[in-house]
Amino acid sequence: MELYTDLIAVVDLDAGEVEEVDIEEDFIEKNIGGACANNALLSQYPDSVILGTGVLTGTLFPGSALGVVTAKKNGTVCHSAFNWFSGPELKLSGFSFVVLKGKAENPVYLWLHDEIADIESTDLWGKNTWETTAYLREELGENRIQTLVIGEGGEKKSGAALLVNNYWGTDDRNGLAAVLGEKNVKAVAMRGMGEVEISEPEEFISAAEEVLTGLKSKIQKKGAPVEGLEAITQRFDACFNCPYACRNFVETGENEGVVIFERHLKDLMAHGLDVKKAAETLQTCYQLGVNPKYGKDPNALTTMGSQPAQPLEDKEGWYYTLGVCPILDQFGIDEEAAVRAITAGTGLEISADTLDDIVSRL
Ligand code: SF4
């Protein structure tokens, strides 16, 4: 299926087995991708955690870094996003979607690469997220491996648990790290050498370039707009194929620092911390895998009770389906060009109305 790699990995954690399921064109035509496709898989495999990529994730389309994790929490279907390079690595590992069903008897991690999904036993339980990522990269022999990791927050099933991507926080606003903790899954490691085919490459590139030109004409800054942050910033980073380097890297010690996610830093400042202290505290939150939305003491956040589900906001469902970062919405993405990119990329006749209709099911 164009714009996707071929497989869905259905990981049976009870049995320790993986079934590889082909992605059918009909599935994409009905669900497009990302959050909408995850929803469909969750209906098919209830009580699972679904990792999914959007229809444009990992392509030339600007900001196409997004992957989505979906699971039920307290009976509500919740979505959380991850980006950086994890969305593209997940798709290019050969598995555009992963279903994690059941519960492993003992802690495991999942290693996705070259159309192979390995379930590995691990004694990483109890290690923080930084130690876990460093170990996995060393063990699997690749520094470019992307990881989705849980820390103490996820292991203790805290309501404030936060999924961590390598060393940095994701927008896991629903504590889905705790659902992975319930399943005894410490981490998912991903490395992708696969390819994504495009039905009509020239039309696809033309639509993607149109969107990029529009974005570049409006992006006039780097970094998160937080007072005092620029003064302590060492550099600005961007996720895969993103024209807006919104991520400030702040040094917190000798050879040590943290990549800022704006929402998390603002949360800590709202709890009364100054910007420097907030950045330092954020580093500890990411190491423990906890979300500072719920307080400024990272250790206390590892044992919080259940928190209410946070629904998707405004147009997030649309972005979570395409696999494009919703932070770019402030610059006004050309939606008509985005739909053209999907049509040219997949070869399917998908109109803006069809897309909106599918997204409205979220
Ligand atoms: S806007 Fe920021 S968070 Fe979103 S993809 Fe670009 S760099 Fe990443």
Coordinates of C-alpha atoms and ligand atoms in Angstrom, one line a residue:
M1 CA 0.0 0.0 0.0
E2 CA 1.5 3.3 -1.1
L3 CA 2.6 5.8 1.6
Y4 CA 2.9 2.8 4.1
T5 CA 5.2 0.0 4.7
D6 CA 3.4 -3.3 4.3
L7 CA 2.8 -4.7 7.7
I8 CA 0.9 -4.6 11.0
A9 CA 2.7 -6.4 13.8
V10 CA 0.2 -8.0 16.1
V11 CA 2.2 -8.8 19.2
D12 CA 0.7 -11.3 21.6
L13 CA 2.5 -10.6 24.8
D14 CA 0.8 -13.6 26.6
A15 CA 2.1 -16.1 24.1
G16 CA 5.3 -14.3 23.2
E17 CA 4.4 -14.4 19.5
V18 CA 4.1 -12.0 16.7
E19 CA 1.7 -12.3 13.8
E20 CA 2.4 -10.2 10.7
V21 CA -0.7 -8.9 9.0
D22 CA -0.7 -7.2 5.6
I23 CA -2.1 -3.7 5.4
E24 CA -5.0 -3.8 2.9
E25 CA -5.9 -0.8 0.7
D26 CA -9.5 -1.0 2.0
F27 CA -8.3 -0.5 5.6
I28 CA -6.5 2.7 4.5
E29 CA -9.4 4.0 2.4
K30 CA -11.7 3.6 5.3
N31 CA -9.4 4.9 8.1
I32 CA -6.6 6.9 6.4
G33 CA -4.1 6.4 9.2
G34 CA -2.8 7.6 12.5
A35 CA -5.4 8.0 15.2
C36 CA -8.3 6.9 13.0
A37 CA -6.5 3.7 11.9
N38 CA -5.4 3.1 15.5
N39 CA -9.1 3.4 16.6
A40 CA -10.1 0.8 14.0
L41 CA -7.4 -1.6 15.3
L42 CA -8.4 -1.0 18.9
S43 CA -12.0 -2.1 18.0
Q44 CA -10.5 -5.2 16.4
Y45 CA -8.1 -5.9 19.3
P46 CA -9.8 -4.5 22.4
D47 CA -7.6 -3.8 25.5
S48 CA -4.5 -3.5 23.3
V49 CA -2.1 -0.6 23.0
I50 CA -1.8 0.5 19.4
L51 CA 1.2 2.3 17.9
G52 CA 0.5 3.8 14.5
T53 CA 1.8 6.1 11.9
G54 CA -0.1 8.7 9.9
V55 CA -0.6 8.5 6.1
L56 CA 2.1 11.1 5.6
T57 CA 4.5 10.1 8.5
G58 CA 8.1 9.7 7.3
T59 CA 7.6 11.3 3.9
L60 CA 8.7 14.5 2.3
F61 CA 5.6 16.3 3.6
P62 CA 6.8 19.0 6.1
G63 CA 6.4 18.1 9.7
S64 CA 5.6 14.5 9.0
A65 CA 7.3 13.3 12.2
L66 CA 4.2 12.2 14.1
G67 CA 3.3 8.8 15.4
V68 CA 0.3 8.1 17.6
V69 CA -0.2 5.7 20.6
T70 CA -3.8 4.8 21.3
A71 CA -5.3 2.8 24.2
K72 CA -8.3 2.7 26.5
K73 CA -7.8 4.3 29.9
N74 CA -10.6 4.0 32.5
G75 CA -12.9 3.0 29.6
T76 CA -12.1 6.0 27.4
V77 CA -10.2 5.7 24.1
C78 CA -7.1 8.0 24.5
H79 CA -4.5 9.2 21.9
S80 CA -1.1 10.6 22.6
A81 CA 1.5 11.7 20.1
F82 CA 5.2 11.1 19.7
N83 CA 7.5 12.7 17.2
W84 CA 11.2 13.5 16.9
F85 CA 12.4 10.6 14.6
S86 CA 10.2 7.8 16.1
G87 CA 7.2 8.1 13.8
P88 CA 9.4 7.7 10.7
E89 CA 11.5 5.0 12.2
L90 CA 8.4 3.0 13.2
K91 CA 7.0 3.2 9.7
L92 CA 10.3 2.4 8.0
S93 CA 11.0 -0.5 10.3
G94 CA 8.4 -2.2 8.1
F95 CA 5.6 -2.0 10.6
S96 CA 3.3 1.0 10.0
F97 CA 1.1 -0.2 12.9
V98 CA 1.8 -2.3 16.0
V99 CA -0.8 -3.9 18.2
L100 CA 0.4 -4.9 21.7
K101 CA -2.2 -7.3 23.1
G102 CA -2.2 -9.3 26.4
K103 CA 0.4 -8.9 29.1
A104 CA 3.9 -10.3 29.2
E105 CA 4.6 -12.5 32.2
N106 CA 7.9 -10.7 32.9
P107 CA 9.3 -7.4 31.6
V108 CA 10.1 -7.3 27.9
Y109 CA 11.0 -4.8 25.2
L110 CA 10.0 -4.9 21.6
W111 CA 12.7 -4.5 18.9
L112 CA 11.3 -3.5 15.5
H113 CA 13.6 -3.6 12.5
D114 CA 13.9 -4.9 8.9
E115 CA 10.3 -6.2 9.0
I116 CA 11.2 -8.2 12.1
A117 CA 9.5 -7.8 15.5
D118 CA 11.4 -9.4 18.3
I119 CA 10.0 -9.7 21.8
E120 CA 13.0 -9.7 24.2
S121 CA 13.0 -10.4 27.9
T122 CA 14.8 -7.7 29.9
D123 CA 16.1 -6.8 33.3
L124 CA 15.7 -3.1 32.5
W125 CA 12.7 -2.7 34.9
G126 CA 13.8 -0.2 37.5
K127 CA 16.2 1.6 35.2
N128 CA 15.4 5.2 34.3
T129 CA 14.5 6.2 30.7
W130 CA 18.0 7.6 30.0
E131 CA 19.7 4.4 31.2
T132 CA 17.2 2.3 29.2
T133 CA 17.8 4.2 25.9
A134 CA 21.6 4.2 26.3
Y135 CA 21.5 0.4 27.1
L136 CA 19.3 -0.4 24.1
R137 CA 21.4 1.5 21.7
E138 CA 24.5 -0.1 23.0
E139 CA 23.0 -3.6 23.1
L140 CA 21.4 -3.3 19.6
G141 CA 24.5 -1.7 18.2
E142 CA 23.0 1.4 16.6
N143 CA 23.0 5.0 17.9
R144 CA 20.2 6.0 15.5
I145 CA 17.7 3.7 17.1
Q146 CA 14.6 5.5 18.4
T147 CA 13.0 4.3 21.6
L148 CA 9.7 4.8 23.3
V149 CA 10.4 4.1 27.0
I150 CA 8.6 4.0 30.3
G151 CA 10.3 5.1 33.5
E152 CA 9.3 4.8 37.2
G153 CA 6.0 6.6 36.4
G154 CA 4.9 3.9 33.9
E155 CA 6.3 1.0 36.0
K156 CA 4.3 2.2 39.0
K157 CA 1.2 2.8 36.8
S158 CA 1.1 6.5 37.9
G159 CA -1.7 8.7 36.6
A160 CA 1.1 11.1 35.8
A161 CA 3.1 8.6 33.8
L162 CA 4.7 10.0 30.6
L163 CA 6.0 8.1 27.6
V164 CA 9.6 9.2 26.8
N165 CA 11.1 9.2 23.3
N166 CA 14.8 8.4 23.7
Y167 CA 15.6 10.9 26.4
W168 CA 12.9 13.5 25.9
G169 CA 9.2 13.8 26.7
T170 CA 6.4 13.0 24.3
D171 CA 3.0 14.7 24.3
D172 CA 1.6 11.7 26.3
R173 CA -1.1 13.7 27.9
N174 CA -3.1 10.6 28.9
G175 CA -0.5 8.7 30.8
L176 CA -0.4 5.8 28.3
A177 CA 3.0 5.0 29.6
A178 CA 1.1 3.4 32.5
V179 CA -0.8 1.2 30.1
L180 CA 2.5 -0.1 28.7
G181 CA 3.6 -0.6 32.4
E182 CA 0.5 -2.7 33.0
K183 CA 1.5 -4.9 30.0
N184 CA 5.1 -5.3 31.4
V185 CA 6.5 -3.5 28.3
K186 CA 9.5 -1.4 29.3
A187 CA 10.4 -0.1 25.8
V188 CA 9.9 -0.3 22.0
A189 CA 13.1 0.2 20.0
M190 CA 12.8 1.0 16.3
R191 CA 15.1 1.3 13.4
G192 CA 13.9 1.7 9.8
M193 CA 15.7 0.9 6.6
G194 CA 12.5 0.4 4.6
E195 CA 11.0 2.5 1.9
V196 CA 7.7 4.1 1.3
E197 CA 6.3 4.0 -2.3
I198 CA 4.5 7.0 -3.8
S199 CA 1.8 6.5 -6.4
E200 CA 2.3 9.7 -8.3
P201 CA 5.7 11.1 -7.1
E202 CA 5.7 14.4 -9.1
E203 CA 2.3 15.5 -7.8
F204 CA 3.1 14.4 -4.3
I205 CA 6.4 16.4 -4.2
S206 CA 4.7 19.4 -5.8
A207 CA 2.0 19.4 -3.1
A208 CA 4.6 18.9 -0.3
E209 CA 6.7 21.8 -1.7
E210 CA 3.7 24.1 -1.8
V211 CA 3.0 23.4 1.9
L212 CA 6.7 23.9 2.7
T213 CA 6.9 27.2 0.9
G214 CA 3.8 28.4 2.7
L215 CA 5.2 27.4 6.1
K216 CA 8.6 28.9 5.5
S217 CA 7.0 32.3 4.5
K218 CA 5.4 32.4 8.0
I219 CA 8.0 30.9 10.3
Q220 CA 10.2 33.7 11.6
K221 CA 11.6 32.2 14.7
K222 CA 13.2 29.2 16.3
G223 CA 12.4 27.8 19.7
A224 CA 9.5 27.7 22.1
P225 CA 7.9 31.1 22.9
V226 CA 8.6 31.0 26.6
E227 CA 9.9 34.1 28.4
G228 CA 13.6 33.8 29.4
L229 CA 14.1 30.5 27.6
E230 CA 16.2 31.9 24.7
A231 CA 18.8 33.3 27.1
I232 CA 19.6 29.8 28.5
T233 CA 19.3 28.0 25.1
Q234 CA 22.4 26.3 23.7
R235 CA 20.8 25.3 20.3
F236 CA 17.5 24.7 18.6
D237 CA 16.5 21.3 17.3
A238 CA 13.8 20.1 14.9
C239 CA 12.1 16.7 14.5
F240 CA 12.2 14.7 11.2
N241 CA 11.6 17.0 8.2
C242 CA 10.2 19.9 10.2
P243 CA 10.8 23.5 9.0
Y244 CA 10.2 24.9 12.5
A245 CA 13.0 24.1 15.0
C246 CA 10.8 24.6 18.0
R247 CA 12.8 22.5 20.4
N248 CA 15.3 24.4 22.7
F249 CA 18.2 22.4 24.1
V250 CA 19.2 23.7 27.5
E251 CA 22.4 22.7 29.3
T252 CA 21.7 21.5 32.8
G253 CA 25.2 20.4 33.8
E254 CA 28.5 19.3 32.4
N255 CA 27.9 17.5 29.2
E256 CA 24.2 17.2 30.1
G257 CA 21.1 18.9 29.0
V258 CA 17.4 18.6 28.1
V259 CA 15.4 19.1 25.0
I260 CA 12.4 21.3 25.9
F261 CA 8.8 20.5 25.1
E262 CA 7.0 23.8 25.4
R263 CA 3.8 22.5 27.1
H264 CA 5.8 20.7 29.8
L265 CA 8.1 23.7 30.6
K266 CA 5.1 26.0 30.8
D267 CA 3.4 23.6 33.2
L268 CA 6.4 23.7 35.5
M269 CA 6.6 27.5 35.4
A270 CA 2.9 27.6 36.2
H271 CA 3.7 25.6 39.3
G272 CA 6.0 28.5 40.4
L273 CA 9.5 27.5 39.0
D274 CA 11.7 30.0 37.2
V275 CA 12.7 29.0 33.7
K276 CA 16.1 27.6 34.6
K277 CA 14.8 25.6 37.5
A278 CA 11.9 24.4 35.3
A279 CA 14.3 23.1 32.7
E280 CA 16.4 21.3 35.3
T281 CA 13.2 19.7 36.8
L282 CA 12.0 18.7 33.3
Q283 CA 15.2 16.7 32.9
T284 CA 14.3 14.7 36.1
C285 CA 10.7 14.3 34.9
Y286 CA 11.9 12.8 31.6
Q287 CA 14.3 10.5 33.4
L288 CA 11.5 9.2 35.7
G289 CA 8.9 9.3 32.9
V290 CA 6.4 11.6 34.6
N291 CA 4.3 14.5 33.3
P292 CA 4.9 17.9 35.0
K293 CA 1.3 18.9 34.3
Y294 CA 0.4 17.4 37.6
G295 CA 3.0 18.9 39.9
K296 CA 6.6 20.1 40.3
D297 CA 8.0 17.3 42.4
P298 CA 9.1 14.5 39.9
N299 CA 9.4 11.9 42.6
A300 CA 5.9 12.5 43.9
L301 CA 4.6 12.2 40.3
T302 CA 5.7 8.6 40.1
T303 CA 2.8 7.5 42.4
M304 CA -0.1 9.7 41.4
G305 CA -3.7 8.4 41.2
S306 CA -5.7 8.2 38.0
Q307 CA -6.2 11.5 36.1
P308 CA -9.0 12.4 33.8
A309 CA -8.6 11.7 30.1
Q310 CA -7.4 14.6 28.0
P311 CA -9.3 14.7 24.7
L312 CA -7.8 15.9 21.4
E313 CA -8.0 19.6 21.0
D314 CA -9.3 21.7 18.0
K315 CA -7.8 20.3 14.8
E316 CA -5.5 17.8 16.5
G317 CA -7.5 14.8 15.2
W318 CA -6.8 15.8 11.6
Y319 CA -3.0 16.2 12.3
Y320 CA -3.0 12.9 14.3
T321 CA -4.5 11.1 11.3
L322 CA -2.1 12.6 8.8
G323 CA 1.0 12.1 11.0
V324 CA 1.9 15.8 10.9
C325 CA 2.8 17.8 13.9
P326 CA -0.2 20.0 15.1
I327 CA 2.2 22.6 16.4
L328 CA 2.6 23.7 12.8
D329 CA -1.1 24.6 12.8
Q330 CA -0.2 28.1 14.1
F331 CA 1.4 28.8 10.7
G332 CA -1.6 27.7 8.7
I333 CA -1.0 24.5 6.8
D334 CA -2.6 24.5 3.3
E335 CA -5.2 21.8 3.8
E336 CA -6.1 21.5 0.2
A337 CA -2.5 20.8 -0.7
A338 CA -2.3 18.3 2.1
V339 CA -5.3 16.4 0.7
R340 CA -3.7 16.5 -2.7
A341 CA -0.5 15.0 -1.2
I342 CA -2.6 12.1 0.3
T343 CA -4.4 11.5 -3.0
A344 CA -1.2 11.6 -5.1
G345 CA 0.7 9.5 -2.5
T346 CA -1.8 6.8 -2.0
G347 CA -3.4 6.7 -5.4
L348 CA -6.8 6.7 -3.6
E349 CA -9.6 9.2 -4.4
I350 CA -9.8 10.9 -1.0
S351 CA -11.5 14.3 -0.8
A352 CA -11.3 16.9 2.0
D353 CA -14.8 16.0 3.0
T354 CA -14.1 12.3 3.1
L355 CA -11.1 13.0 5.3
D356 CA -13.1 15.3 7.6
D357 CA -15.8 12.7 7.9
I358 CA -13.3 10.0 8.9
V359 CA -11.6 12.3 11.4
S360 CA -15.0 13.3 12.9
R361 CA -15.3 9.7 14.2
L362 CA -12.5 10.3 16.7
Ligands
SF4_1 S1 7.0 21.8 15.4 FE1 8.5 21.2 16.9 S2 7.6 19.4 17.9 FE2 6.5 19.7 16.0 S3 7.7 18.4 14.5 FE3 8.5 20.5 14.4 S4 10.2 20.5 15.7 FE4 9.0 18.7 16.2

